Coordinates of C-alpha atoms and ligand atoms in Angstrom, one line a residue:
X928 CA 123.6 26.6 89.8
X929 CA 121.9 30.0 90.5
X930 CA 124.6 32.2 88.9
X931 CA 125.0 29.9 86.0
X932 CA 121.1 30.1 85.4
X933 CA 121.2 33.7 85.6
X934 CA 124.0 34.2 83.0
X935 CA 122.1 31.9 80.7
X936 CA 119.1 33.9 81.2
X937 CA 120.7 37.3 80.6
X938 CA 122.3 36.0 77.4
X939 CA 119.1 34.5 76.3
X940 CA 118.4 33.0 72.8
X941 CA 115.9 32.4 70.2
X942 CA 114.3 29.3 71.9
X943 CA 113.9 31.5 75.4
X944 CA 112.7 34.5 73.2
X945 CA 109.9 32.2 71.8
X946 CA 109.0 31.0 75.2
X947 CA 109.0 34.5 76.7
X948 CA 106.7 35.6 73.9
X949 CA 104.4 32.7 74.2
X950 CA 104.0 33.6 78.0
X951 CA 103.6 37.4 77.3
X952 CA 100.9 36.6 74.4
X953 CA 99.1 34.3 76.9
X954 CA 99.6 31.5 74.7
X955 CA 100.9 29.5 77.7
X956 CA 101.2 30.2 81.5
X957 CA 104.3 28.2 81.9
X958 CA 106.5 26.0 79.4
X959 CA 106.6 22.4 79.6
X960 CA 109.5 20.8 77.9
X961 CA 110.8 17.1 77.7
X962 CA 114.2 15.5 77.4
X963 CA 113.4 12.4 75.1
X964 CA 116.5 10.1 75.0
X965 CA 116.2 6.8 73.2
X966 CA 117.7 4.0 75.6
X967 CA 120.1 2.5 72.9
X968 CA 123.2 3.9 74.4
X969 CA 124.6 6.3 77.0
X970 CA 124.1 9.8 77.1
X971 CA 127.0 12.1 75.8
X972 CA 128.0 15.8 75.9
X973 CA 125.6 16.8 73.1
X974 CA 122.8 15.2 74.9
X975 CA 123.8 17.2 78.0
X976 CA 123.4 20.6 75.8
X977 CA 119.7 19.3 75.3
X978 CA 119.4 18.5 79.0
X979 CA 120.6 21.8 79.9
X980 CA 118.4 23.4 77.5
X981 CA 115.0 21.9 78.2
X982 CA 115.5 21.5 82.1
X983 CA 117.0 25.0 82.2
X984 CA 114.0 26.4 80.4
X985 CA 111.6 24.8 82.6
X986 CA 113.3 26.1 85.8
X987 CA 113.8 29.6 84.5
X988 CA 110.3 30.1 83.5
X989 CA 108.7 28.3 86.4
X990 CA 107.5 25.3 84.2
X991 CA 108.6 21.6 84.1
X992 CA 110.7 19.3 82.2
X993 CA 109.6 15.7 81.6
X994 CA 112.1 12.8 81.3
X995 CA 110.5 10.6 78.6
X996 CA 112.2 7.7 77.1
X997 CA 111.5 7.3 73.5
X998 CA 111.5 3.6 73.7
X999 CA 110.0 2.5 70.3
X1000 CA 112.6 0.0 69.1
X1001 CA 112.9 -2.8 71.2
X1002 CA 115.6 -4.4 69.1
X1003 CA 118.4 -1.8 70.2
X1004 CA 116.9 -0.6 73.7
X1005 CA 118.2 -2.1 76.9
X1006 CA 117.3 -1.8 80.7
X1007 CA 121.5 -0.9 81.3
X1008 CA 120.8 2.2 79.2
X1009 CA 117.6 3.4 80.8
X1010 CA 119.3 3.0 84.4
X1011 CA 122.4 4.8 83.2
X1012 CA 120.4 7.8 81.5
X1013 CA 118.4 8.6 84.7
X1014 CA 121.9 8.2 86.8
X1015 CA 123.3 10.8 84.3
X1016 CA 120.6 13.3 84.1
X1017 CA 120.5 13.4 88.0
X1018 CA 124.2 13.8 88.1
X1019 CA 124.1 16.6 86.0
X1020 CA 122.0 18.4 88.5
X1021 CA 118.3 18.2 87.1
X1022 CA 115.4 16.5 88.6
X1023 CA 112.2 15.4 86.7
X1024 CA 110.3 15.1 89.8
X1025 CA 107.3 12.6 89.3
X1026 CA 107.3 13.4 85.5
X1027 CA 109.2 10.1 84.4
X1028 CA 107.5 8.8 81.1
X1029 CA 107.9 6.5 78.4
X1030 CA 106.4 6.5 74.8
X1031 CA 105.7 2.7 75.7
X1032 CA 103.1 4.1 78.5
X1033 CA 101.1 5.5 75.4
X1034 CA 101.4 2.2 73.2
X1035 CA 97.5 1.6 73.7
X1036 CA 96.8 5.3 73.0
X1037 CA 98.9 5.3 69.9
X1038 CA 97.4 2.2 68.7
X1039 CA 93.9 3.7 69.2
X1040 CA 94.9 6.9 67.2
X1041 CA 96.4 4.7 64.4
X1042 CA 92.9 3.0 64.2
X1043 CA 91.4 6.6 64.1
X1044 CA 93.5 7.4 61.3
X1045 CA 92.6 4.3 59.1
X1046 CA 88.9 5.1 60.1
X1047 CA 89.2 8.4 58.6
X1048 CA 90.9 7.5 55.5
X1049 CA 94.2 8.7 56.5
X1050 CA 96.2 5.4 57.0
X1051 CA 96.3 2.1 55.3
X1052 CA 98.0 -1.2 55.6
X1053 CA 100.6 -1.6 53.0
X1054 CA 101.7 -5.1 52.0
X1055 CA 104.8 -4.0 50.1
X1056 CA 108.2 -4.8 51.5
X1057 CA 110.6 -2.2 52.9
X1058 CA 112.6 -2.2 49.7
X1059 CA 109.5 -1.9 47.4
X1060 CA 108.4 1.1 49.7
X1061 CA 111.7 2.7 49.6
X1062 CA 111.9 2.1 45.7
X1063 CA 108.8 4.0 45.1
X1064 CA 109.5 6.9 47.3
X1065 CA 110.5 9.1 44.3
X1066 CA 113.3 11.5 44.1
X1067 CA 114.1 15.3 45.0
X1068 CA 112.8 15.8 41.3
X1069 CA 110.2 13.2 40.9
X1070 CA 107.1 12.3 42.8
X1071 CA 106.9 8.9 44.5
X1072 CA 104.3 6.1 43.2
X1073 CA 100.9 5.6 44.9
X1074 CA 101.3 2.0 46.8
X1075 CA 98.9 -0.4 45.2
X1076 CA 97.4 -0.9 48.5
X1077 CA 96.6 2.8 48.9
X1078 CA 93.1 2.6 48.1
X1079 CA 92.4 -0.5 50.1
X1080 CA 89.0 -0.3 51.7
X1081 CA 89.2 1.1 55.4
X1082 CA 87.6 -2.4 56.8
X1083 CA 90.4 -4.4 55.2
X1084 CA 93.1 -1.9 56.7
X1085 CA 91.3 -2.1 59.8
X1086 CA 91.1 -5.9 59.9
X1087 CA 94.7 -6.4 58.7
X1088 CA 96.1 -3.7 61.4
X1089 CA 94.3 -5.8 64.0
X1090 CA 95.9 -9.2 62.9
X1091 CA 99.5 -7.3 62.8
X1092 CA 99.0 -6.4 66.4
X1093 CA 97.6 -10.0 67.1
X1094 CA 100.9 -11.4 65.7
X1095 CA 99.6 -13.0 62.6
X1096 CA 102.3 -11.8 60.3
X1097 CA 106.2 -12.1 60.3
X1098 CA 108.5 -8.9 60.7
X1099 CA 108.4 -6.8 57.7
X1100 CA 105.3 -8.4 56.0
X1101 CA 103.3 -5.3 56.5
X1102 CA 103.3 -1.8 57.7
X1103 CA 100.6 0.9 58.5
X1104 CA 101.4 4.2 56.6
X1105 CA 99.8 7.4 56.7
X1106 CA 98.0 8.6 53.5
X1107 CA 99.2 11.8 52.8
X1108 CA 100.8 12.8 49.3
X1109 CA 103.2 11.0 47.4
X1110 CA 103.9 13.9 45.5
X1111 CA 105.0 16.1 48.3
X1112 CA 108.3 18.1 48.0
X1113 CA 108.9 16.7 51.7
X1114 CA 109.7 13.0 51.7
X1115 CA 108.4 12.6 55.4
X1116 CA 105.0 13.4 54.1
X1117 CA 105.0 10.7 50.9
X1118 CA 102.8 8.2 53.0
X1119 CA 105.3 7.8 56.0
X1120 CA 105.3 4.4 57.9
X1121 CA 103.6 4.8 61.2
X1122 CA 104.0 1.1 62.5
X1123 CA 106.1 -1.8 61.7
X1124 CA 106.0 -5.3 62.8
X1125 CA 108.8 -6.3 65.1
X1126 CA 108.6 -9.6 67.0
X1127 CA 111.0 -8.5 69.8
X1128 CA 110.8 -8.4 73.8
X1129 CA 110.6 -4.8 75.0
X1130 CA 112.4 -3.8 78.1
X1131 CA 109.1 -2.6 79.6
X1132 CA 106.2 -4.0 77.8
X1133 CA 107.7 -7.4 77.5
X1134 CA 105.9 -9.5 74.6
X1135 CA 102.6 -7.5 74.9
X1136 CA 103.2 -6.0 71.7
X1137 CA 104.6 -7.1 68.2
X1138 CA 104.0 -4.0 66.3
X1139 CA 105.9 -0.8 67.3
X1140 CA 105.3 2.8 66.3
X1141 CA 107.9 4.8 64.5
X1142 CA 109.5 7.7 66.0
X1143 CA 107.3 10.0 64.1
X1144 CA 104.3 8.4 65.1
X1145 CA 105.2 8.4 68.9
X1146 CA 107.1 11.4 69.3
X1147 CA 104.5 14.5 68.7
X1148 CA 101.4 12.4 70.1
X1149 CA 103.6 11.9 73.4
X1150 CA 104.3 15.6 73.6
X1151 CA 100.6 16.0 73.2
X1152 CA 99.6 13.6 76.0
X1153 CA 102.0 15.2 78.4
X1154 CA 101.0 18.7 77.7
X1155 CA 104.4 19.6 76.4
X1156 CA 104.2 23.2 74.9
X1157 CA 107.7 23.6 73.4
X1158 CA 109.1 20.3 72.0
X1159 CA 112.8 21.1 71.5
X1160 CA 115.0 19.0 69.1
X1161 CA 117.9 19.2 67.0
X1162 CA 118.0 20.6 63.2
X1163 CA 117.8 17.1 61.6
X1164 CA 114.1 17.1 62.7
X1165 CA 113.1 20.2 60.8
X1166 CA 112.2 18.2 57.7
X1167 CA 109.8 16.3 60.1
X1168 CA 108.0 19.0 61.5
X1169 CA 105.2 19.0 58.8
X1170 CA 104.7 15.6 59.6
X1171 CA 104.6 16.3 63.3
X1172 CA 102.0 19.0 62.7
X1173 CA 100.0 16.9 60.3
X1174 CA 99.5 14.2 62.8
X1175 CA 98.7 16.5 65.9
X1176 CA 96.1 18.1 63.5
X1177 CA 94.4 15.1 62.3
X1178 CA 94.3 13.5 65.7
X1179 CA 91.9 14.2 68.7
X1180 CA 94.9 14.8 70.8
X1181 CA 94.5 16.5 74.1
X1182 CA 97.1 19.4 73.4
X1183 CA 98.7 21.2 70.6
X1184 CA 102.6 21.0 71.1
X1185 CA 104.9 22.9 68.8
X1186 CA 108.3 21.6 67.8
X1187 CA 111.4 23.9 67.5
X1188 CA 114.8 22.9 66.1
X1189 CA 118.3 24.0 67.3
X1190 CA 121.9 23.1 66.3
X1191 CA 123.2 19.9 67.7
X1192 CA 126.4 20.2 69.5
X1193 CA 129.7 18.9 67.4
X1194 CA 132.9 18.8 69.2
X1195 CA 136.3 18.7 67.6
X1196 CA 138.5 15.6 68.5
X1197 CA 135.5 13.4 69.2
X1198 CA 132.5 11.9 67.8
X1199 CA 128.9 12.2 69.3
X1200 CA 127.3 9.5 67.1
X1201 CA 125.9 6.7 69.6
X1202 CA 126.4 4.1 66.8
X1203 CA 130.2 4.9 66.7
X1204 CA 130.4 5.2 70.6
X1205 CA 128.9 1.9 70.6
X1206 CA 131.6 0.3 68.2
X1207 CA 134.3 2.0 70.3
X1208 CA 132.9 0.0 73.3
X1209 CA 132.0 -3.4 71.5
X1210 CA 135.5 -3.5 69.6
X1211 CA 137.4 -2.7 72.7
X1212 CA 138.9 0.6 71.7
X1213 CA 138.0 1.9 75.2
X1214 CA 137.4 0.5 78.6
X1215 CA 133.6 0.7 78.4
X1216 CA 130.9 3.4 78.0
X1217 CA 132.3 5.3 81.0
X1218 CA 135.9 5.1 79.6
X1219 CA 137.4 8.6 80.7
X1220 CA 138.3 9.3 77.0
X1221 CA 134.6 8.7 75.9
X1222 CA 132.4 12.1 75.4
X1223 CA 129.7 10.3 77.3
X1224 CA 128.5 11.8 80.5
X1225 CA 129.6 8.8 82.6
X1226 CA 133.0 8.8 80.8
X1227 CA 133.4 12.6 81.6
X1228 CA 132.2 11.8 85.3
X1229 CA 134.9 9.1 85.6
X1230 CA 137.4 11.6 84.0
X1231 CA 136.7 14.1 86.8
X1232 CA 134.9 16.6 84.8
X1233 CA 132.5 18.3 87.3
X1234 CA 128.7 18.5 86.6
X1235 CA 129.1 22.3 87.0
X1236 CA 131.6 22.5 84.4
X1237 CA 129.5 20.8 81.9
X1238 CA 126.7 23.0 82.7
X1239 CA 128.7 26.1 82.3
X1240 CA 130.0 24.8 79.0
X1241 CA 126.3 24.2 77.8
X1242 CA 125.6 27.8 78.7
X1243 CA 128.7 29.1 77.1
X1244 CA 128.0 27.5 73.8
X1245 CA 124.5 28.6 73.8
X1246 CA 121.7 27.6 71.4
X1247 CA 122.0 28.5 67.8
X1248 CA 120.2 27.6 64.6
X1249 CA 123.1 26.6 62.5
X1250 CA 125.5 23.8 62.9
X1251 CA 129.1 24.3 64.0
X1252 CA 131.9 22.4 65.5
X1253 CA 132.8 23.7 69.0
X1254 CA 136.6 23.3 70.1
X1255 CA 136.9 20.6 72.6
X1256 CA 139.1 23.3 74.3
X1257 CA 136.1 25.2 75.4
X1258 CA 134.7 22.2 77.2
X1259 CA 138.2 22.2 79.0
X1260 CA 138.4 25.7 79.7
X1261 CA 134.8 25.6 81.5
X1262 CA 136.0 22.5 83.6
X1263 CA 139.3 24.0 84.5
X1264 CA 137.5 27.3 85.7
X1265 CA 135.5 25.1 88.2
X1266 CA 138.4 22.8 89.2
X1267 CA 140.7 25.6 89.8
X1268 CA 138.2 27.0 92.3
X1269 CA 137.1 23.7 94.0
X1270 CA 140.1 21.0 93.5
X1271 CA 142.1 20.7 96.6
X1272 CA 145.9 20.8 95.8
X1273 CA 148.0 17.8 96.4
X1274 CA 151.4 16.5 95.5
X1275 CA 152.0 13.6 93.2
X1276 CA 154.8 12.6 91.3
X1277 CA 154.3 10.8 87.9
X1278 CA 157.8 9.7 86.9
X1279 CA 159.8 9.7 90.2
X1280 CA 163.4 10.3 90.4
X1281 CA 165.2 10.0 93.7
X1282 CA 166.7 12.8 95.7
X1283 CA 169.0 12.3 98.7
X1284 CA 169.4 15.4 101.1
X1285 CA 172.9 14.5 102.4
X1286 CA 172.8 16.9 105.2
X1287 CA 169.5 15.8 106.5
X1288 CA 169.6 13.2 109.1
X1289 CA 168.5 9.5 108.2
X1290 CA 165.3 9.0 110.3
X1291 CA 164.1 12.8 111.0
X1292 CA 160.7 13.7 109.4
X1293 CA 159.4 17.1 109.6
X1294 CA 155.6 17.8 109.1
X1295 CA 155.2 21.0 106.7
X1296 CA 151.8 22.9 106.8
X1297 CA 150.5 23.3 103.1
X1298 CA 147.4 25.2 102.1
X1299 CA 144.8 22.8 100.4
X1300 CA 143.5 25.6 97.8
X1301 CA 145.1 29.1 97.5
X1302 CA 141.7 29.7 95.6
X1303 CA 139.6 28.8 98.7
X1304 CA 140.8 30.1 102.3
X1305 CA 138.0 27.8 103.8
X1306 CA 139.7 24.7 102.3
X1307 CA 142.2 24.8 105.2
X1308 CA 145.5 23.0 105.5
X1309 CA 147.1 19.8 105.5
X1310 CA 150.4 18.4 106.7
X1311 CA 153.0 16.9 104.6
X1312 CA 156.3 15.2 105.7
X1313 CA 159.7 16.2 104.4
X1314 CA 162.5 13.6 105.0
X1315 CA 166.0 12.5 103.9
X1316 CA 164.8 10.8 100.8
X1317 CA 162.4 12.3 98.2
X1318 CA 160.9 11.8 95.0
X1319 CA 161.0 14.6 92.4
X1320 CA 159.6 14.6 88.9
X1321 CA 162.4 13.1 86.5
X1322 CA 161.8 15.9 83.7
X1323 CA 162.5 18.5 86.5
X1324 CA 166.1 17.7 86.3
X1325 CA 168.4 18.0 83.4
X1326 CA 172.0 17.0 83.6
X1327 CA 172.8 19.4 80.7
X1328 CA 170.1 22.2 80.9
X1329 CA 168.9 23.6 77.5
X1330 CA 168.5 27.3 77.4
X1331 CA 165.4 28.5 79.3
X1332 CA 165.5 25.3 81.5
X1333 CA 165.3 26.6 85.0
X1334 CA 164.9 23.7 86.9
X1335 CA 167.0 21.5 88.6
X1336 CA 170.5 20.7 87.4
X1337 CA 174.0 20.0 88.6
X1338 CA 175.4 22.9 90.9
X1339 CA 171.8 24.8 90.6
X1340 CA 169.4 25.9 93.5
X1341 CA 165.7 25.3 93.4
X1342 CA 162.8 25.6 95.8
X1343 CA 160.9 22.6 96.9
X1344 CA 157.3 23.9 97.4
X1345 CA 156.3 24.9 100.8
X1346 CA 159.6 23.4 102.0
X1347 CA 163.4 24.2 101.6
X1348 CA 165.9 25.3 98.9
X1349 CA 168.0 22.5 97.6
X1350 CA 171.1 22.4 95.7
X1351 CA 172.1 19.6 93.4
X1352 CA 175.8 18.6 94.3
X1353 CA 176.1 15.2 92.5
X1354 CA 174.5 13.0 89.9
X1355 CA 174.3 9.3 90.1
X1356 CA 173.9 7.3 87.1
X1357 CA 173.6 3.5 86.7
X1358 CA 175.8 1.4 84.2
X1359 CA 173.7 2.5 81.3
X1360 CA 174.1 6.0 82.1
X1361 CA 170.6 6.8 83.4
X1362 CA 170.4 9.1 86.2
X1363 CA 169.3 7.3 89.2
X1364 CA 169.7 9.5 92.1
X1365 CA 170.5 13.3 92.7
X1366 CA 172.4 14.1 95.9
X1367 CA 171.6 17.5 97.2
X1368 CA 172.1 19.8 100.3
X1369 CA 169.2 21.7 101.7
X1370 CA 169.4 25.3 103.3
X1371 CA 168.0 25.2 106.7
X1372 CA 167.3 28.9 106.8
X1373 CA 164.8 28.5 103.8
X1374 CA 161.9 26.6 105.7
X1375 CA 158.7 27.2 104.2
X1376 CA 160.1 28.5 100.9
X1377 CA 161.7 31.9 101.7
X1378 CA 165.1 32.8 102.2
X1379 CA 166.3 35.5 104.6
X1380 CA 168.7 36.9 102.3
X1381 CA 166.1 37.2 99.7
X1382 CA 167.4 35.0 97.0
X1383 CA 164.9 33.6 94.8
X1384 CA 165.5 30.4 92.8
X1385 CA 163.8 30.4 89.3
X1386 CA 162.0 27.3 89.9
X1387 CA 159.8 25.7 92.5
X1388 CA 159.5 22.0 92.3
X1389 CA 156.8 19.4 93.8
X1390 CA 158.2 16.6 95.9
X1391 CA 157.2 13.9 98.1
X1392 CA 159.1 12.1 101.0
X1393 CA 160.1 8.7 99.3
X1394 CA 159.3 7.0 102.7
X1395 CA 155.9 8.4 103.1
X1396 CA 154.6 8.5 99.6
X1397 CA 152.0 6.0 98.3
X1398 CA 152.5 4.2 95.0
X1399 CA 149.5 4.9 92.7
X1400 CA 148.6 3.9 89.1
X1401 CA 148.1 7.2 87.3
X1402 CA 146.2 6.9 83.8
X1403 CA 147.0 10.1 81.5
X1404 CA 144.4 10.8 79.2
X1405 CA 144.5 12.8 76.1
X1406 CA 141.9 13.2 73.2
X1407 CA 140.6 10.1 72.0
X1408 CA 141.2 11.0 68.3
X1409 CA 144.3 12.5 67.0
X1410 CA 142.9 15.0 64.5
X1411 CA 140.1 17.6 65.2
X1412 CA 137.8 16.1 62.7
X1413 CA 138.0 12.2 63.0
X1414 CA 137.1 10.3 60.1
X1415 CA 137.3 13.3 57.6
X1416 CA 139.7 11.3 55.5
X1417 CA 138.0 8.0 55.5
X1418 CA 138.3 5.4 58.1
X1419 CA 137.5 7.3 61.7
X1420 CA 139.2 4.2 63.7
X1421 CA 142.4 4.9 61.9
X1422 CA 142.3 8.3 63.6
X1423 CA 142.1 6.8 67.2
X1424 CA 145.0 8.5 69.0
X1425 CA 147.3 5.7 70.1
X1426 CA 148.6 7.9 73.0
X1427 CA 145.0 8.7 74.2
X1428 CA 145.8 6.7 77.6
X1429 CA 149.2 6.2 78.9
X1430 CA 149.3 4.3 82.4
X1431 CA 152.3 5.3 84.5
X1432 CA 153.3 4.2 88.0
X1433 CA 154.0 6.8 90.4
X1434 CA 153.4 8.2 93.9
X1435 CA 151.0 10.5 95.7
X1436 CA 151.1 12.1 99.2
X1437 CA 149.5 9.9 102.0
X1438 CA 146.4 12.3 102.5
X1439 CA 145.3 10.6 99.3
X1440 CA 145.6 7.0 100.8
X1441 CA 141.5 7.0 101.2
X1442 CA 140.9 9.1 98.1
X1443 CA 136.9 8.5 97.6
X1444 CA 136.2 7.6 93.9
X1445 CA 135.5 10.5 91.9
X1446 CA 137.4 12.9 94.4
X1447 CA 139.1 15.4 92.1
X1448 CA 142.3 17.1 93.1
X1449 CA 145.1 19.1 91.6
X1450 CA 148.6 17.5 91.5
X1451 CA 150.4 20.8 92.0
X1452 CA 152.1 21.6 88.6
X1453 CA 150.6 18.4 86.8
X1454 CA 147.0 19.2 86.2
X1455 CA 143.6 17.7 87.8
X1456 CA 143.2 14.0 88.7
X1457 CA 140.4 12.2 89.7
X1458 CA 140.3 8.9 91.9
X1459 CA 138.9 6.1 89.6
X1460 CA 135.9 4.4 90.7
X1461 CA 137.9 1.1 90.8
X1462 CA 140.4 3.0 93.2
X1463 CA 141.0 1.4 96.6
X1464 CA 143.3 2.0 99.6
X1465 CA 146.3 -0.1 98.5
X1466 CA 145.6 0.0 94.9
X1467 CA 145.1 3.6 94.2
X1468 CA 144.1 4.6 90.7
X1469 CA 143.9 8.2 89.3
X1470 CA 142.7 9.7 86.0
X1471 CA 144.1 12.6 84.6
X1472 CA 141.3 15.0 84.2
X1473 CA 143.1 17.6 82.4
X1474 CA 146.7 19.2 82.3
X1475 CA 147.3 22.6 83.8
X1476 CA 148.4 24.9 80.9
X1477 CA 152.2 24.3 80.7
X1478 CA 154.4 27.3 79.9
X1479 CA 157.2 24.9 79.3
X1480 CA 155.6 23.0 76.8
X1481 CA 154.8 26.1 75.0
X1482 CA 158.4 27.1 75.1
X1483 CA 159.5 23.8 73.6
X1484 CA 156.9 24.0 71.1
X1485 CA 158.2 27.4 69.9
X1486 CA 161.4 25.9 69.7
Ligands
ATP1970 P1 120.1 8.3 67.5 O1 121.3 8.3 66.7 O2 120.1 7.2 68.5 O3 119.1 9.0 67.1 P2 120.5 10.7 69.1 O4 121.9 11.2 69.4 O5 119.6 11.5 68.4 O6 120.9 9.3 68.7 P3 118.4 10.4 71.2 O7 118.5 9.6 72.5 O8 117.3 10.2 70.4 O9 119.9 10.4 70.5 O10 118.5 12.1 71.6 C1 117.8 12.6 72.7 C2 117.7 14.2 72.5 O11 119.1 14.6 72.7 C3 117.0 14.5 71.1 O12 116.1 15.6 71.6 C4 118.3 14.8 70.5 O13 117.8 16.0 69.4 C5 119.0 15.4 71.4 N1 120.5 15.6 71.0 C6 121.2 14.3 70.6 N2 122.5 14.6 70.3 C7 122.5 15.9 70.4 C8 124.0 16.8 70.2 N3 124.8 16.4 69.6 N4 123.7 18.2 70.6 C9 122.4 18.5 71.0 N5 121.4 17.6 71.1 C10 121.4 16.4 70.9
MG1971 MG1 117.4 10.3 68.0

């Protein structure tokens, strides 16, 4: 991670500049940041950007980053999400050490501060319904209306707030509101709600509470309790900053955090809204939160994306102050760069076509040594057996080859990678005219893939010994949505890509018989593939992480 961290730092950004300036001016000695997920869903690639930013800054400047669950809405939050979030942050390569916190750790303190505001005439209990409060908020051009309860005596608000906590009232009967300014041009300052009544069991505090602080009342105060210096959030919170500062200013908090906003990550061909991701899961459009097509961290992991590739991507896109949509191809580029370096090469055949080498003896098998990764000399070699019956890829053969198709065809010679040159002598078809077998001859002088006379076939194909190959289920993944801007024309779900998952039965080489879940390899010429968590010996399942760049597809596309 060190080289990546350095390159981030070399590049810097406006937030790192602010942190550096605060240190230089002596305002802080080291930065304290936090990553504050709400446990109401799984983390996605957008969160990864925020995680890399917060933990990255802490590491680079010798500070620390807290993991704090923003668990203030028990109706939507679950232990499953809490566990998944911790696992995903760790897997991304970050460590919060002992600094694991929850907004719910501070419920008693936050309650005390709410009482403090009431006592100082800065908050009041409002008996209006949510609809009434919404209807009196005013508009962009008109101020809001003061609540009829705004001038209620302090003692009365204190009493009612205590009874709200005690459970005397049903959900929605009353709220606690800050008493700021109903005429403020900023809606967030028009007497925002600080506490609401919610009779729901909380994953951590159980039934101890039936009133819960809003995000705005919990967030800044939690930052202050934890000594957070730079509270980094996405741009939609910019309008909340005046409220954040107002609360910090009017409460006896132990430290003064500052909020800074950066642009959220948007990715083409996908959605990063937890609400939509939840629907994809609950409505069965995908195999779960960790479906390899999901932009969740757990989905990307199952797909075979290495954590390093995700961190590199976060560094690549950087941190800006204006929103933009990043091409998903950029993420794929970062991932390919890592996998090209780290993934061992293997042979796999997705759509097998039988080849019989007629001049090769029936029961002779010959082990051939093949380099595991040409990019990494330390990765060593493996042995793959050659034999009389082979599998090649069906689309590596054409009975009537179109122009620029250089692969196998009747009468043509090709190289089988690291093995021999073969020539196609005969094509066998079934009654329906479908090619079922090719009869070929090999040239014994070309062992290893070179001919003594220097002749060079135009194509090199991957292959497997049919007797030795192991069957595998292979899931070919493509973008979940078929357009870069899903939902732009209306129904998001109508833009789901029907071919985002195609399952085939293929073969892989024997060295993959015991592939560990998560192990990512390159099937030569086909792409990167990762063993699925459910893959096991005898029932192998591989997920296609990404294709390699395919020059033939480009030629075809050009027509
Ligand atoms: P919700 O719709 O539930 O509020 P959220 O995406 O804001 O979803 P949080 O769990 O509140 O989810 O987010 C945790 C942190 O991650 C916040 O600081 C948030 O700003 C940041 N974050 C969320 N989405 C993105 C994104 N697309 N790009 C960058 N940061 C993000
Ligand atoms: Mg949020």
